[in-house]
Coordinates of N, CA and C in Angstrom, one line a residue:
X1 N -1.7 11.5 -5.0 CA -1.6 10.1 -5.3 C -1.6 9.4 -3.9
X2 N -2.3 8.2 -3.9 CA -2.4 7.4 -2.8 C -1.6 6.1 -3.0
X3 N -0.7 5.8 -2.0 CA 0.1 4.6 -2.1 C -0.3 3.8 -0.8
X4 N -0.8 2.6 -1.0 CA -1.3 1.8 0.1 C -0.3 0.7 0.4
X5 N -0.2 0.4 1.7 CA 0.7 -0.7 2.2 C 2.1 -0.4 1.8
X6 N 2.6 0.8 2.0 CA 3.9 1.2 1.5 C 5.1 0.6 2.1
X7 N 5.0 0.3 3.4 CA 6.2 -0.3 4.0 C 7.4 0.6 3.9
X8 N 8.5 0.1 3.4 CA 9.7 1.0 3.1 C 10.0 1.1 1.6
X9 N 9.0 1.0 0.8 CA 9.1 1.0 -0.6 C 9.7 2.3 -1.1
X10 N 10.4 2.3 -2.2 CA 11.0 3.5 -2.8 C 9.9 4.3 -3.6
X11 N 8.7 3.7 -3.7 CA 7.7 4.4 -4.6 C 7.4 5.8 -4.3
X12 N 7.2 6.2 -3.0 CA 6.9 7.6 -2.7 C 8.0 8.5 -3.2
X13 N 9.2 8.2 -3.0 CA 10.3 9.0 -3.5 C 10.4 9.1 -5.0
X14 N 10.1 8.0 -5.7 CA 10.1 8.0 -7.1 C 9.0 8.9 -7.6
X15 N 7.8 8.8 -7.0 CA 6.6 9.6 -7.5 C 6.8 11.0 -7.2
X16 N 7.4 11.4 -6.0 CA 7.8 12.8 -5.7 C 8.7 13.3 -6.8
X17 N 9.7 12.5 -7.2 CA 10.7 12.9 -8.2 C 10.0 13.2 -9.5
X18 N 8.8 12.7 -9.7 CA 8.1 12.9 -11.0 C 7.0 14.0 -10.8
X19 N 7.1 14.7 -9.6 CA 6.2 15.9 -9.4 C 4.9 15.6 -8.7
X20 N 4.7 14.4 -8.1 CA 3.5 14.1 -7.5 C 3.5 14.3 -6.0
X21 N 2.4 14.7 -5.4 CA 2.2 14.7 -4.0 C 1.7 13.3 -3.6
X22 N 2.1 12.8 -2.5 CA 1.8 11.4 -2.1 C 1.2 11.3 -0.7
X23 N 0.1 10.5 -0.6 CA -0.3 10.1 0.8 C 0.1 8.6 0.9
X24 N 1.1 8.4 1.7 CA 1.7 7.0 1.9 C 1.0 6.4 3.1
X25 N 0.4 5.2 2.9 CA -0.3 4.6 4.0 C 0.2 3.2 4.3
X26 N 0.1 2.8 5.5 CA 0.4 1.5 6.0 C -0.3 1.3 7.3
X27 N -0.4 0.0 7.7 CA -1.1 -0.2 8.9 C -0.3 0.3 10.1
X28 N -1.0 0.5 11.2 CA -0.4 1.0 12.4 C 0.4 0.0 13.1
X29 N 1.4 0.4 13.9 CA 2.2 -0.5 14.6 C 1.5 -1.4 15.5
X30 N 0.3 -1.0 16.1 CA -0.4 -1.8 17.0 C -1.0 -3.1 16.3
X31 N -1.2 -3.1 15.0 CA -1.7 -4.2 14.3 C -0.7 -4.8 13.4
X32 N 0.5 -4.2 13.3 CA 1.5 -4.7 12.3 C 2.7 -5.3 13.0
X33 N 2.5 -6.1 14.1 CA 3.7 -6.7 14.7 C 4.5 -7.5 13.8
X34 N 3.9 -8.3 13.0 CA 4.6 -9.2 12.1 C 5.5 -8.4 11.1
X35 N 4.9 -7.3 10.5 CA 5.7 -6.5 9.6 C 6.7 -5.7 10.3
X36 N 6.4 -5.2 11.5 CA 7.4 -4.5 12.3 C 8.6 -5.4 12.6
X37 N 8.4 -6.6 13.0 CA 9.5 -7.5 13.3 C 10.4 -7.9 12.2
X38 N 9.8 -7.8 10.9 CA 10.7 -8.0 9.8 C 11.2 -6.8 9.1
X39 N 10.9 -5.6 9.8 CA 11.4 -4.3 9.3 C 10.7 -3.8 8.0
X40 N 9.5 -4.4 7.8 CA 8.8 -4.0 6.6 C 7.6 -3.0 6.8
X41 N 7.4 -2.7 8.0 CA 6.3 -1.7 8.3 C 6.8 -0.3 8.2
X42 N 5.9 0.6 7.6 CA 6.3 2.0 7.5 C 6.6 2.6 8.9
X43 N 7.7 3.2 9.0 CA 8.0 3.8 10.3 C 8.4 5.3 10.1
X44 N 7.4 6.0 9.5 CA 7.6 7.4 9.3 C 8.4 7.7 8.0
X45 N 8.6 9.0 7.8 CA 9.3 9.4 6.5 C 10.7 8.9 6.4
X46 N 11.4 8.7 7.5 CA 12.8 8.3 7.4 C 12.9 6.9 6.7
X47 N 11.9 6.1 6.8 CA 11.9 4.8 6.1 C 11.6 4.9 4.7
X48 N 11.1 6.0 4.2 CA 10.8 6.2 2.8 C 11.9 7.0 2.1
X49 N 12.9 7.5 2.9 CA 13.9 8.3 2.4 C 14.8 7.6 1.3
X50 N 15.0 8.2 0.2 CA 15.8 7.7 -0.9 C 16.6 9.0 -1.4
X51 N 17.6 9.4 -0.7 CA 18.3 10.6 -1.0 C 18.9 10.6 -2.4
X52 N 19.1 9.5 -3.0 CA 19.6 9.4 -4.4 C 18.5 9.7 -5.4
X53 N 17.3 9.7 -4.9 CA 16.1 10.0 -5.8 C 15.6 11.4 -5.6
X54 N 15.3 11.8 -4.3 CA 14.9 13.1 -3.9 C 15.5 13.4 -2.6
X55 N 15.6 14.7 -2.3 CA 16.1 15.1 -1.0 C 15.1 14.8 0.1
X56 N 15.5 14.7 1.3 CA 14.6 14.4 2.4 C 13.7 15.6 2.6
X57 N 14.2 16.8 2.2 CA 13.3 18.0 2.3 C 12.2 18.0 1.3
X58 N 12.5 17.5 0.1 CA 11.5 17.4 -1.0 C 10.5 16.3 -0.6
X59 N 11.0 15.2 0.0 CA 10.1 14.1 0.4 C 9.2 14.6 1.5
X60 N 9.7 15.3 2.5 CA 8.8 15.9 3.6 C 7.8 16.9 3.1
X61 N 8.2 17.6 2.0 CA 7.2 18.6 1.5 C 6.1 18.0 0.7
X62 N 6.3 16.8 0.2 CA 5.4 16.2 -0.8 C 4.8 14.9 -0.4
X63 N 5.2 14.4 0.8 CA 4.6 13.1 1.3 C 4.0 13.3 2.6
X64 N 2.7 12.9 2.7 CA 2.0 12.8 4.0 C 1.9 11.3 4.3
X65 N 2.0 11.0 5.6 CA 1.9 9.5 6.0 C 0.7 9.4 6.9
X66 N 0.1 8.2 6.8 CA -1.1 7.9 7.6 C -1.3 6.4 7.8
X67 N -1.6 6.0 9.0 CA -1.9 4.6 9.2 C -3.3 4.3 8.7
X68 N -3.4 3.3 7.9 CA -4.7 2.8 7.4 C -4.8 1.3 7.4
X69 N -5.9 0.8 7.9 CA -6.2 -0.6 7.8 C -6.8 -0.9 6.5
X70 N -6.1 -1.6 5.6 CA -6.6 -1.9 4.3 C -7.8 -2.7 4.2
X71 N -8.2 -3.3 5.3 CA -9.5 -4.0 5.3 C -10.7 -3.1 5.8
X72 N -10.4 -1.9 6.0 CA -11.4 -0.9 6.4 C -10.9 0.5 6.0
X73 N -10.9 0.7 4.6 CA -10.4 1.9 4.1 C -11.3 3.1 4.4
X74 N -10.8 4.1 5.1 CA -11.7 5.2 5.5 C -12.0 6.1 4.3
X75 N -13.3 6.6 4.2 CA -13.7 7.4 3.1 C -13.1 8.8 3.2
X76 N -12.6 9.2 4.4 CA -12.1 10.6 4.5 C -10.6 10.7 4.0
X77 N -10.1 9.8 3.3 CA -8.8 9.9 2.7 C -8.8 10.9 1.6
X78 N -9.9 11.1 0.9 CA -10.0 12.1 -0.2 C -10.2 11.3 -1.5
X79 N -9.9 12.1 -2.6 CA -9.9 11.5 -3.9 C -8.5 11.7 -4.5
X80 N -8.2 10.7 -5.4 CA -6.8 10.7 -5.9 C -6.8 10.5 -7.4
X81 N -5.9 11.1 -8.1 CA -5.7 10.8 -9.6 C -5.1 9.5 -9.8
X82 N -4.2 9.1 -8.9 CA -3.5 7.8 -9.0 C -3.6 7.1 -7.6
X83 N -3.9 5.8 -7.7 CA -3.9 4.9 -6.5 C -3.0 3.7 -6.8
X84 N -2.1 3.4 -5.8 CA -1.2 2.4 -6.1 C -1.0 1.5 -4.9
X85 N -1.0 0.2 -5.1 CA -0.5 -0.7 -4.0 C 0.4 -1.8 -4.7
X86 N 1.4 -2.2 -4.0 CA 2.4 -3.1 -4.5 C 2.5 -4.3 -3.6
X87 N 2.0 -5.4 -4.1 CA 2.1 -6.7 -3.4 C 1.6 -6.6 -2.0
X88 N 0.4 -6.0 -1.9 CA -0.2 -5.9 -0.5 C -1.6 -6.7 -0.5
X89 N -2.3 -6.7 -1.5 CA -3.7 -7.3 -1.5 C -3.7 -8.8 -1.1
X90 N -2.6 -9.5 -1.3 CA -2.5 -10.9 -1.0 C -2.3 -11.1 0.5
X91 N -2.1 -10.1 1.3 CA -1.9 -10.2 2.7 C -3.1 -9.7 3.5
X92 N -4.2 -9.6 2.9 CA -5.4 -9.0 3.6 C -6.3 -10.1 4.3
X93 N -6.0 -11.3 4.1 CA -6.7 -12.4 4.8 C -7.4 -13.4 3.9
X94 N -7.9 -12.9 2.8 CA -8.5 -13.8 1.8 C -8.6 -13.1 0.5
X95 N -8.8 -13.9 -0.6 CA -9.0 -13.3 -1.9 C -10.2 -12.3 -1.9
X96 N -11.3 -12.6 -1.1 CA -12.4 -11.7 -1.0 C -12.0 -10.4 -0.4
X97 N -11.3 -10.4 0.7 CA -10.8 -9.2 1.3 C -9.9 -8.4 0.4
X98 N -9.1 -9.1 -0.4 CA -8.2 -8.4 -1.4 C -9.1 -7.6 -2.4
X99 N -10.1 -8.3 -2.9 CA -11.0 -7.7 -3.9 C -11.8 -6.6 -3.3
X100 N -12.2 -6.7 -2.0 CA -12.9 -5.6 -1.4 C -12.0 -4.4 -1.2
X101 N -10.8 -4.6 -1.0 CA -9.8 -3.5 -0.9 C -9.7 -2.8 -2.2
X102 N -9.6 -3.5 -3.3 CA -9.5 -2.9 -4.6 C -10.7 -2.1 -4.9
X103 N -11.9 -2.6 -4.6 CA -13.2 -1.9 -4.8 C -13.2 -0.7 -4.0
X104 N -12.9 -0.8 -2.7 CA -12.9 0.4 -1.8 C -12.0 1.5 -2.2
X105 N -10.8 1.1 -2.7 CA -9.9 2.2 -3.1 C -10.3 2.8 -4.4
X106 N -10.9 2.0 -5.3 CA -11.4 2.6 -6.5 C -12.5 3.7 -6.3
X107 N -13.2 3.6 -5.2 CA -14.2 4.6 -4.8 C -13.5 5.9 -4.5
X108 N -12.2 5.9 -4.2 CA -11.4 7.1 -3.9 C -10.8 7.7 -5.1
X109 N -10.9 7.0 -6.3 CA -10.3 7.4 -7.5 C -11.1 8.6 -8.1
X110 N -10.4 9.6 -8.5 CA -11.0 10.8 -9.1 C -11.4 10.4 -10.5
X111 N -12.5 11.1 -11.1 CA -12.9 10.8 -12.4 C -11.7 10.9 -13.4
X112 N -11.5 9.8 -14.2 CA -10.4 9.8 -15.1 C -9.1 9.4 -14.6
X113 N -9.1 9.1 -13.2 CA -7.9 8.6 -12.6 C -7.5 7.2 -12.8
X114 N -6.4 6.7 -12.3 CA -6.0 5.4 -12.5 C -5.7 4.7 -11.2
X115 N -5.9 3.4 -11.1 CA -5.6 2.6 -10.0 C -4.7 1.4 -10.4
X116 N -3.6 1.2 -9.7 CA -2.7 0.1 -10.1 C -2.5 -0.7 -8.8
X117 N -2.9 -2.0 -8.9 CA -2.7 -2.9 -7.7 C -1.9 -4.1 -8.2
X118 N -0.7 -4.3 -7.8 CA 0.0 -5.5 -8.1 C -0.1 -6.6 -7.1
X119 N 0.1 -7.8 -7.4 CA 0.1 -8.9 -6.5 C 1.1 -10.0 -6.9
X120 N 1.4 -10.8 -6.0 CA 2.2 -12.0 -6.3 C 1.4 -13.0 -7.0
X121 N 2.0 -13.8 -7.9 CA 1.3 -14.8 -8.6 C 1.6 -16.2 -7.9
X122 N 0.5 -16.8 -7.6 CA 0.6 -18.2 -7.0 C 0.5 -19.2 -8.1
X123 N 1.5 -20.0 -8.4 CA 1.5 -20.9 -9.5 C 1.4 -22.4 -9.0
X124 N 1.3 -22.6 -7.7 CA 1.2 -23.9 -7.1 C -0.3 -24.3 -7.1
X125 N -0.6 -25.4 -7.7 CA -2.0 -25.8 -7.7 C -2.4 -26.2 -6.2
X126 N -3.5 -25.6 -5.7 CA -4.0 -25.9 -4.4 C -5.5 -26.0 -4.4
X127 N -6.0 -26.7 -3.3 CA -7.5 -26.7 -3.2 C -8.0 -25.4 -2.7
X128 N -7.2 -24.7 -1.9 CA -7.6 -23.4 -1.4 C -6.3 -22.5 -1.6
X129 N -6.6 -21.2 -1.8 CA -5.4 -20.2 -1.9 C -4.5 -20.2 -0.7
X130 N -3.2 -20.0 -0.9 CA -2.2 -20.1 0.1 C -2.5 -19.1 1.2
X131 N -3.1 -17.9 0.9 CA -3.4 -16.9 1.9 C -4.7 -17.0 2.6
X132 N -5.6 -18.0 2.2 CA -6.9 -18.1 2.7 C -6.8 -18.3 4.2
X133 N -7.5 -17.5 5.0 CA -7.6 -17.6 6.4 C -6.4 -17.0 7.1
X134 N -5.4 -16.5 6.4 CA -4.2 -16.0 7.0 C -4.2 -14.4 6.9
X135 N -4.0 -13.8 8.0 CA -4.1 -12.3 8.0 C -2.8 -11.7 8.5
X136 N -2.0 -11.0 7.6 CA -0.8 -10.4 8.0 C -0.8 -8.9 7.7
X137 N -2.0 -8.3 7.7 CA -2.0 -6.9 7.3 C -1.2 -6.0 8.1

């Protein structure tokens, strides 16, 4: 399973508790100053630890971490039965970049696999989307 833009989300621990191996990705510290300053950037396995869900030993045995720029998804990640991102695509710079990310990750999906990408809903009427031109990856 591939989890994109993981930050400190509990998802990897939950997925491991359900028997899945996880590749947890987030941008690197060199490009993630904003997210690091708010404590939301993935900082190794310790930030993904949820001992009430799985032990740290189980987490370490079933989760690999990797820095990935979601605006340039590398093809060498492999293929996955499940691909997941949670409220990440709206931070990629523009709606077009978010859509490109979804398409790029779907190329990593194994035949018959699933991809789940959630996003925040903007209900304010605007001439341009709120994230247009803003890049916080």
